[in-house]
JSON list of C-alpha atoms in Angstrom, two decimals:
[
{"chain": "K", "resi": 1, "resn": "UNK", "atom": "CA", "xyz": [-58.41, 72.79, -139.46]},
{"chain": "K", "resi": 2, "resn": "UNK", "atom": "CA", "xyz": [-61.40, 72.72, -137.55]},
{"chain": "K", "resi": 3, "resn": "UNK", "atom": "CA", "xyz": [-64.36, 72.11, -139.89]},
{"chain": "K", "resi": 4, "resn": "UNK", "atom": "CA", "xyz": [-67.13, 70.81, -137.79]},
{"chain": "K", "resi": 5, "resn": "UNK", "atom": "CA", "xyz": [-70.47, 72.78, -137.16]},
{"chain": "K", "resi": 6, "resn": "UNK", "atom": "CA", "xyz": [-71.08, 71.65, -133.82]},
{"chain": "K", "resi": 7, "resn": "UNK", "atom": "CA", "xyz": [-69.17, 72.25, -130.46]},
{"chain": "K", "resi": 8, "resn": "UNK", "atom": "CA", "xyz": [-66.76, 69.32, -129.77]},
{"chain": "K", "resi": 9, "resn": "UNK", "atom": "CA", "xyz": [-64.75, 68.63, -126.93]},
{"chain": "K", "resi": 10, "resn": "UNK", "atom": "CA", "xyz": [-61.12, 66.62, -127.07]},
{"chain": "K", "resi": 11, "resn": "UNK", "atom": "CA", "xyz": [-59.70, 64.89, -124.15]},
{"chain": "K", "resi": 12, "resn": "UNK", "atom": "CA", "xyz": [-56.03, 63.46, -123.97]},
{"chain": "K", "resi": 13, "resn": "UNK", "atom": "CA", "xyz": [-52.73, 63.12, -122.14]},
{"chain": "K", "resi": 14, "resn": "UNK", "atom": "CA", "xyz": [-49.50, 65.36, -122.41]},
{"chain": "K", "resi": 15, "resn": "UNK", "atom": "CA", "xyz": [-46.13, 66.45, -120.79]},
{"chain": "K", "resi": 16, "resn": "UNK", "atom": "CA", "xyz": [-45.55, 70.20, -119.67]},
{"chain": "K", "resi": 17, "resn": "UNK", "atom": "CA", "xyz": [-42.53, 72.22, -119.82]},
{"chain": "K", "resi": 18, "resn": "UNK", "atom": "CA", "xyz": [-41.87, 70.79, -116.06]},
{"chain": "K", "resi": 19, "resn": "UNK", "atom": "CA", "xyz": [-41.88, 67.11, -117.71]},
{"chain": "K", "resi": 20, "resn": "UNK", "atom": "CA", "xyz": [-45.22, 66.60, -115.65]},
{"chain": "K", "resi": 21, "resn": "UNK", "atom": "CA", "xyz": [-47.74, 64.33, -117.13]},
{"chain": "K", "resi": 22, "resn": "UNK", "atom": "CA", "xyz": [-51.29, 66.17, -117.31]},
{"chain": "K", "resi": 23, "resn": "UNK", "atom": "CA", "xyz": [-54.57, 65.47, -118.75]},
{"chain": "K", "resi": 24, "resn": "UNK", "atom": "CA", "xyz": [-55.68, 67.93, -121.35]},
{"chain": "K", "resi": 25, "resn": "UNK", "atom": "CA", "xyz": [-59.35, 69.50, -122.40]},
{"chain": "K", "resi": 26, "resn": "UNK", "atom": "CA", "xyz": [-59.75, 71.28, -125.31]},
{"chain": "K", "resi": 27, "resn": "UNK", "atom": "CA", "xyz": [-63.09, 72.69, -126.63]},
{"chain": "K", "resi": 28, "resn": "UNK", "atom": "CA", "xyz": [-63.66, 74.30, -130.01]},
{"chain": "K", "resi": 29, "resn": "UNK", "atom": "CA", "xyz": [-66.92, 76.03, -130.53]},
{"chain": "K", "resi": 30, "resn": "UNK", "atom": "CA", "xyz": [-68.00, 77.56, -134.16]},
{"chain": "K", "resi": 31, "resn": "UNK", "atom": "CA", "xyz": [-69.26, 80.87, -134.31]},
{"chain": "K", "resi": 32, "resn": "UNK", "atom": "CA", "xyz": [-72.10, 82.14, -136.32]},
{"chain": "K", "resi": 33, "resn": "UNK", "atom": "CA", "xyz": [-70.83, 82.32, -139.74]},
{"chain": "K", "resi": 34, "resn": "UNK", "atom": "CA", "xyz": [-68.08, 80.06, -141.68]},
{"chain": "K", "resi": 35, "resn": "UNK", "atom": "CA", "xyz": [-64.70, 81.46, -140.27]},
{"chain": "K", "resi": 36, "resn": "UNK", "atom": "CA", "xyz": [-64.62, 81.74, -136.60]},
{"chain": "K", "resi": 37, "resn": "UNK", "atom": "CA", "xyz": [-64.04, 79.56, -133.62]},
{"chain": "K", "resi": 38, "resn": "UNK", "atom": "CA", "xyz": [-63.79, 79.98, -129.90]},
{"chain": "K", "resi": 39, "resn": "UNK", "atom": "CA", "xyz": [-61.24, 77.54, -128.17]},
{"chain": "K", "resi": 40, "resn": "UNK", "atom": "CA", "xyz": [-60.75, 76.72, -124.45]},
{"chain": "K", "resi": 41, "resn": "UNK", "atom": "CA", "xyz": [-58.04, 74.54, -123.18]},
{"chain": "K", "resi": 42, "resn": "UNK", "atom": "CA", "xyz": [-56.93, 73.32, -119.95]},
{"chain": "K", "resi": 43, "resn": "UNK", "atom": "CA", "xyz": [-54.34, 71.13, -118.58]},
{"chain": "K", "resi": 44, "resn": "UNK", "atom": "CA", "xyz": [-54.80, 69.44, -115.10]},
{"chain": "K", "resi": 45, "resn": "UNK", "atom": "CA", "xyz": [-51.75, 67.77, -113.46]},
{"chain": "K", "resi": 46, "resn": "UNK", "atom": "CA", "xyz": [-52.30, 63.97, -112.99]},
{"chain": "K", "resi": 47, "resn": "UNK", "atom": "CA", "xyz": [-50.35, 63.89, -109.79]},
{"chain": "K", "resi": 48, "resn": "UNK", "atom": "CA", "xyz": [-52.64, 66.12, -107.64]},
{"chain": "K", "resi": 49, "resn": "UNK", "atom": "CA", "xyz": [-55.32, 67.12, -110.10]},
{"chain": "K", "resi": 50, "resn": "UNK", "atom": "CA", "xyz": [-54.27, 70.65, -109.79]},
{"chain": "K", "resi": 51, "resn": "UNK", "atom": "CA", "xyz": [-54.93, 73.07, -112.92]},
{"chain": "K", "resi": 52, "resn": "UNK", "atom": "CA", "xyz": [-51.46, 73.89, -114.60]},
{"chain": "K", "resi": 53, "resn": "UNK", "atom": "CA", "xyz": [-52.39, 75.60, -117.65]},
{"chain": "K", "resi": 54, "resn": "UNK", "atom": "CA", "xyz": [-55.54, 77.50, -119.17]},
{"chain": "K", "resi": 55, "resn": "UNK", "atom": "CA", "xyz": [-56.10, 79.62, -122.34]},
{"chain": "K", "resi": 56, "resn": "UNK", "atom": "CA", "xyz": [-59.21, 80.90, -124.33]},
{"chain": "K", "resi": 57, "resn": "UNK", "atom": "CA", "xyz": [-58.98, 81.62, -128.08]},
{"chain": "K", "resi": 58, "resn": "UNK", "atom": "CA", "xyz": [-60.46, 83.16, -130.92]},
{"chain": "K", "resi": 59, "resn": "UNK", "atom": "CA", "xyz": [-59.44, 81.34, -134.25]},
{"chain": "K", "resi": 60, "resn": "UNK", "atom": "CA", "xyz": [-60.61, 83.40, -137.21]},
{"chain": "K", "resi": 61, "resn": "UNK", "atom": "CA", "xyz": [-59.98, 84.86, -140.52]},
{"chain": "K", "resi": 62, "resn": "UNK", "atom": "CA", "xyz": [-58.65, 88.35, -140.99]},
{"chain": "K", "resi": 63, "resn": "UNK", "atom": "CA", "xyz": [-60.15, 90.75, -143.86]},
{"chain": "K", "resi": 64, "resn": "UNK", "atom": "CA", "xyz": [-57.19, 89.66, -146.20]},
{"chain": "K", "resi": 65, "resn": "UNK", "atom": "CA", "xyz": [-58.08, 85.98, -145.78]},
{"chain": "K", "resi": 66, "resn": "UNK", "atom": "CA", "xyz": [-55.09, 85.04, -143.36]},
{"chain": "K", "resi": 67, "resn": "UNK", "atom": "CA", "xyz": [-56.09, 82.88, -140.34]},
{"chain": "K", "resi": 68, "resn": "UNK", "atom": "CA", "xyz": [-55.08, 84.20, -136.84]},
{"chain": "K", "resi": 69, "resn": "UNK", "atom": "CA", "xyz": [-55.28, 82.90, -133.14]},
{"chain": "K", "resi": 70, "resn": "UNK", "atom": "CA", "xyz": [-55.92, 85.45, -130.69]},
{"chain": "K", "resi": 71, "resn": "UNK", "atom": "CA", "xyz": [-55.02, 83.90, -127.28]},
{"chain": "K", "resi": 72, "resn": "UNK", "atom": "CA", "xyz": [-55.34, 84.57, -123.82]},
{"chain": "K", "resi": 73, "resn": "UNK", "atom": "CA", "xyz": [-53.09, 82.37, -121.61]},
{"chain": "K", "resi": 74, "resn": "UNK", "atom": "CA", "xyz": [-53.31, 82.75, -117.84]},
{"chain": "K", "resi": 75, "resn": "UNK", "atom": "CA", "xyz": [-49.35, 83.38, -117.51]},
{"chain": "K", "resi": 76, "resn": "UNK", "atom": "CA", "xyz": [-49.33, 86.10, -119.68]},
{"chain": "K", "resi": 77, "resn": "UNK", "atom": "CA", "xyz": [-49.80, 89.83, -119.12]},
{"chain": "K", "resi": 78, "resn": "UNK", "atom": "CA", "xyz": [-51.96, 90.25, -122.19]},
{"chain": "K", "resi": 79, "resn": "UNK", "atom": "CA", "xyz": [-53.77, 88.57, -125.02]},
{"chain": "K", "resi": 80, "resn": "UNK", "atom": "CA", "xyz": [-51.53, 87.33, -128.06]},
{"chain": "K", "resi": 81, "resn": "UNK", "atom": "CA", "xyz": [-51.86, 87.10, -131.70]},
{"chain": "K", "resi": 82, "resn": "UNK", "atom": "CA", "xyz": [-50.53, 84.33, -133.54]},
{"chain": "K", "resi": 83, "resn": "UNK", "atom": "CA", "xyz": [-50.54, 84.62, -137.18]},
{"chain": "K", "resi": 84, "resn": "UNK", "atom": "CA", "xyz": [-50.51, 81.65, -139.27]},
{"chain": "K", "resi": 85, "resn": "UNK", "atom": "CA", "xyz": [-46.72, 80.91, -140.21]},
{"chain": "K", "resi": 86, "resn": "UNK", "atom": "CA", "xyz": [-47.52, 77.69, -142.43]},
{"chain": "K", "resi": 87, "resn": "UNK", "atom": "CA", "xyz": [-50.07, 74.95, -143.01]},
{"chain": "K", "resi": 88, "resn": "UNK", "atom": "CA", "xyz": [-50.59, 71.56, -144.80]},
{"chain": "K", "resi": 89, "resn": "UNK", "atom": "CA", "xyz": [-53.81, 69.58, -144.56]},
{"chain": "K", "resi": 90, "resn": "UNK", "atom": "CA", "xyz": [-52.82, 67.99, -141.39]},
{"chain": "K", "resi": 91, "resn": "UNK", "atom": "CA", "xyz": [-50.47, 70.46, -139.80]},
{"chain": "K", "resi": 92, "resn": "UNK", "atom": "CA", "xyz": [-51.11, 74.31, -138.87]},
{"chain": "K", "resi": 93, "resn": "UNK", "atom": "CA", "xyz": [-48.40, 76.43, -137.02]},
{"chain": "K", "resi": 94, "resn": "UNK", "atom": "CA", "xyz": [-49.20, 79.79, -135.89]},
{"chain": "K", "resi": 95, "resn": "UNK", "atom": "CA", "xyz": [-46.55, 82.12, -134.67]},
{"chain": "K", "resi": 96, "resn": "UNK", "atom": "CA", "xyz": [-46.33, 85.29, -132.33]},
{"chain": "K", "resi": 97, "resn": "UNK", "atom": "CA", "xyz": [-43.28, 87.21, -131.66]},
{"chain": "K", "resi": 98, "resn": "UNK", "atom": "CA", "xyz": [-43.26, 89.66, -128.53]},
{"chain": "K", "resi": 99, "resn": "UNK", "atom": "CA", "xyz": [-42.77, 93.20, -128.33]},
{"chain": "K", "resi": 100, "resn": "UNK", "atom": "CA", "xyz": [-43.08, 95.86, -125.22]},
{"chain": "K", "resi": 101, "resn": "UNK", "atom": "CA", "xyz": [-44.59, 94.01, -122.18]},
{"chain": "K", "resi": 102, "resn": "UNK", "atom": "CA", "xyz": [-43.80, 90.65, -123.93]},
{"chain": "K", "resi": 103, "resn": "UNK", "atom": "CA", "xyz": [-40.39, 91.72, -125.35]},
{"chain": "K", "resi": 104, "resn": "UNK", "atom": "CA", "xyz": [-38.06, 88.61, -126.05]},
{"chain": "K", "resi": 105, "resn": "UNK", "atom": "CA", "xyz": [-41.01, 86.28, -125.63]},
{"chain": "K", "resi": 106, "resn": "UNK", "atom": "CA", "xyz": [-41.81, 84.21, -128.74]},
{"chain": "K", "resi": 107, "resn": "UNK", "atom": "CA", "xyz": [-44.12, 81.28, -129.41]},
{"chain": "K", "resi": 108, "resn": "UNK", "atom": "CA", "xyz": [-45.66, 78.70, -131.75]},
{"chain": "K", "resi": 109, "resn": "UNK", "atom": "CA", "xyz": [-48.95, 77.01, -131.40]},
{"chain": "K", "resi": 110, "resn": "UNK", "atom": "CA", "xyz": [-48.53, 73.60, -133.48]},
{"chain": "K", "resi": 111, "resn": "UNK", "atom": "CA", "xyz": [-51.86, 71.60, -134.59]},
{"chain": "K", "resi": 112, "resn": "UNK", "atom": "CA", "xyz": [-51.17, 68.36, -135.98]},
{"chain": "K", "resi": 113, "resn": "UNK", "atom": "CA", "xyz": [-54.14, 66.45, -137.08]},
{"chain": "K", "resi": 114, "resn": "UNK", "atom": "CA", "xyz": [-54.49, 62.42, -137.40]},
{"chain": "K", "resi": 115, "resn": "UNK", "atom": "CA", "xyz": [-58.10, 62.90, -138.48]},
{"chain": "K", "resi": 116, "resn": "UNK", "atom": "CA", "xyz": [-60.87, 65.06, -137.46]},
{"chain": "K", "resi": 117, "resn": "UNK", "atom": "CA", "xyz": [-61.16, 63.38, -134.32]},
{"chain": "K", "resi": 118, "resn": "UNK", "atom": "CA", "xyz": [-57.46, 63.34, -133.01]},
{"chain": "K", "resi": 119, "resn": "UNK", "atom": "CA", "xyz": [-54.72, 65.98, -133.15]},
{"chain": "K", "resi": 120, "resn": "UNK", "atom": "CA", "xyz": [-51.85, 66.77, -131.12]},
{"chain": "K", "resi": 121, "resn": "UNK", "atom": "CA", "xyz": [-51.42, 70.26, -129.68]},
{"chain": "K", "resi": 122, "resn": "UNK", "atom": "CA", "xyz": [-47.75, 71.49, -129.32]},
{"chain": "K", "resi": 123, "resn": "UNK", "atom": "CA", "xyz": [-46.82, 74.75, -127.74]},
{"chain": "K", "resi": 124, "resn": "UNK", "atom": "CA", "xyz": [-43.34, 75.88, -128.67]},
{"chain": "K", "resi": 125, "resn": "UNK", "atom": "CA", "xyz": [-41.82, 78.92, -126.81]},
{"chain": "K", "resi": 126, "resn": "UNK", "atom": "CA", "xyz": [-38.91, 80.65, -125.66]},
{"chain": "K", "resi": 127, "resn": "UNK", "atom": "CA", "xyz": [-37.91, 83.66, -123.66]},
{"chain": "K", "resi": 128, "resn": "UNK", "atom": "CA", "xyz": [-34.63, 85.37, -125.62]},
{"chain": "K", "resi": 129, "resn": "UNK", "atom": "CA", "xyz": [-33.45, 82.26, -127.15]},
{"chain": "K", "resi": 130, "resn": "UNK", "atom": "CA", "xyz": [-34.30, 79.62, -129.74]},
{"chain": "K", "resi": 131, "resn": "UNK", "atom": "CA", "xyz": [-37.55, 78.07, -129.62]},
{"chain": "K", "resi": 132, "resn": "UNK", "atom": "CA", "xyz": [-38.31, 74.43, -128.31]},
{"chain": "K", "resi": 133, "resn": "UNK", "atom": "CA", "xyz": [-41.15, 72.10, -127.64]},
{"chain": "K", "resi": 134, "resn": "UNK", "atom": "CA", "xyz": [-42.32, 72.93, -124.05]},
{"chain": "K", "resi": 135, "resn": "UNK", "atom": "CA", "xyz": [-45.50, 71.20, -123.91]},
{"chain": "K", "resi": 136, "resn": "UNK", "atom": "CA", "xyz": [-47.52, 68.84, -126.11]},
{"chain": "K", "resi": 137, "resn": "UNK", "atom": "CA", "xyz": [-50.96, 66.82, -125.64]},
{"chain": "K", "resi": 138, "resn": "UNK", "atom": "CA", "xyz": [-52.63, 64.20, -127.85]},
{"chain": "K", "resi": 139, "resn": "UNK", "atom": "CA", "xyz": [-56.07, 64.98, -127.74]},
{"chain": "K", "resi": 140, "resn": "UNK", "atom": "CA", "xyz": [-59.35, 62.74, -129.17]},
{"chain": "K", "resi": 141, "resn": "UNK", "atom": "CA", "xyz": [-62.74, 63.59, -129.42]}
]
């Protein structure tokens, strides 16, 4: 997935769940060691330059070797833990199924890499129904 040793910032264009165009900013920063990164993603609506989404994450390996993405999204009442569902060299999918305060909510975060400097970030989510792509952003370093 992310392999760099230095902080990298990606910028790009996307569409949100309200079909509004936005500019996305995604920063990934490696933490000391070999297996953890922090992320910060923001979406700013193009129409009026208003922020419409923000999330902060910790992408890390669990002791058993599985990748997890702990994510704080401003819209949700708590942090979610998205576990790696599947991965290839170019595509990583993390999934979350809500319980308790988030009962009925499910989510997938999809990273599709063109190369080390370009990827599409897609958020699939649903409330008590089947998942569907709600927003995406094509990002470049």
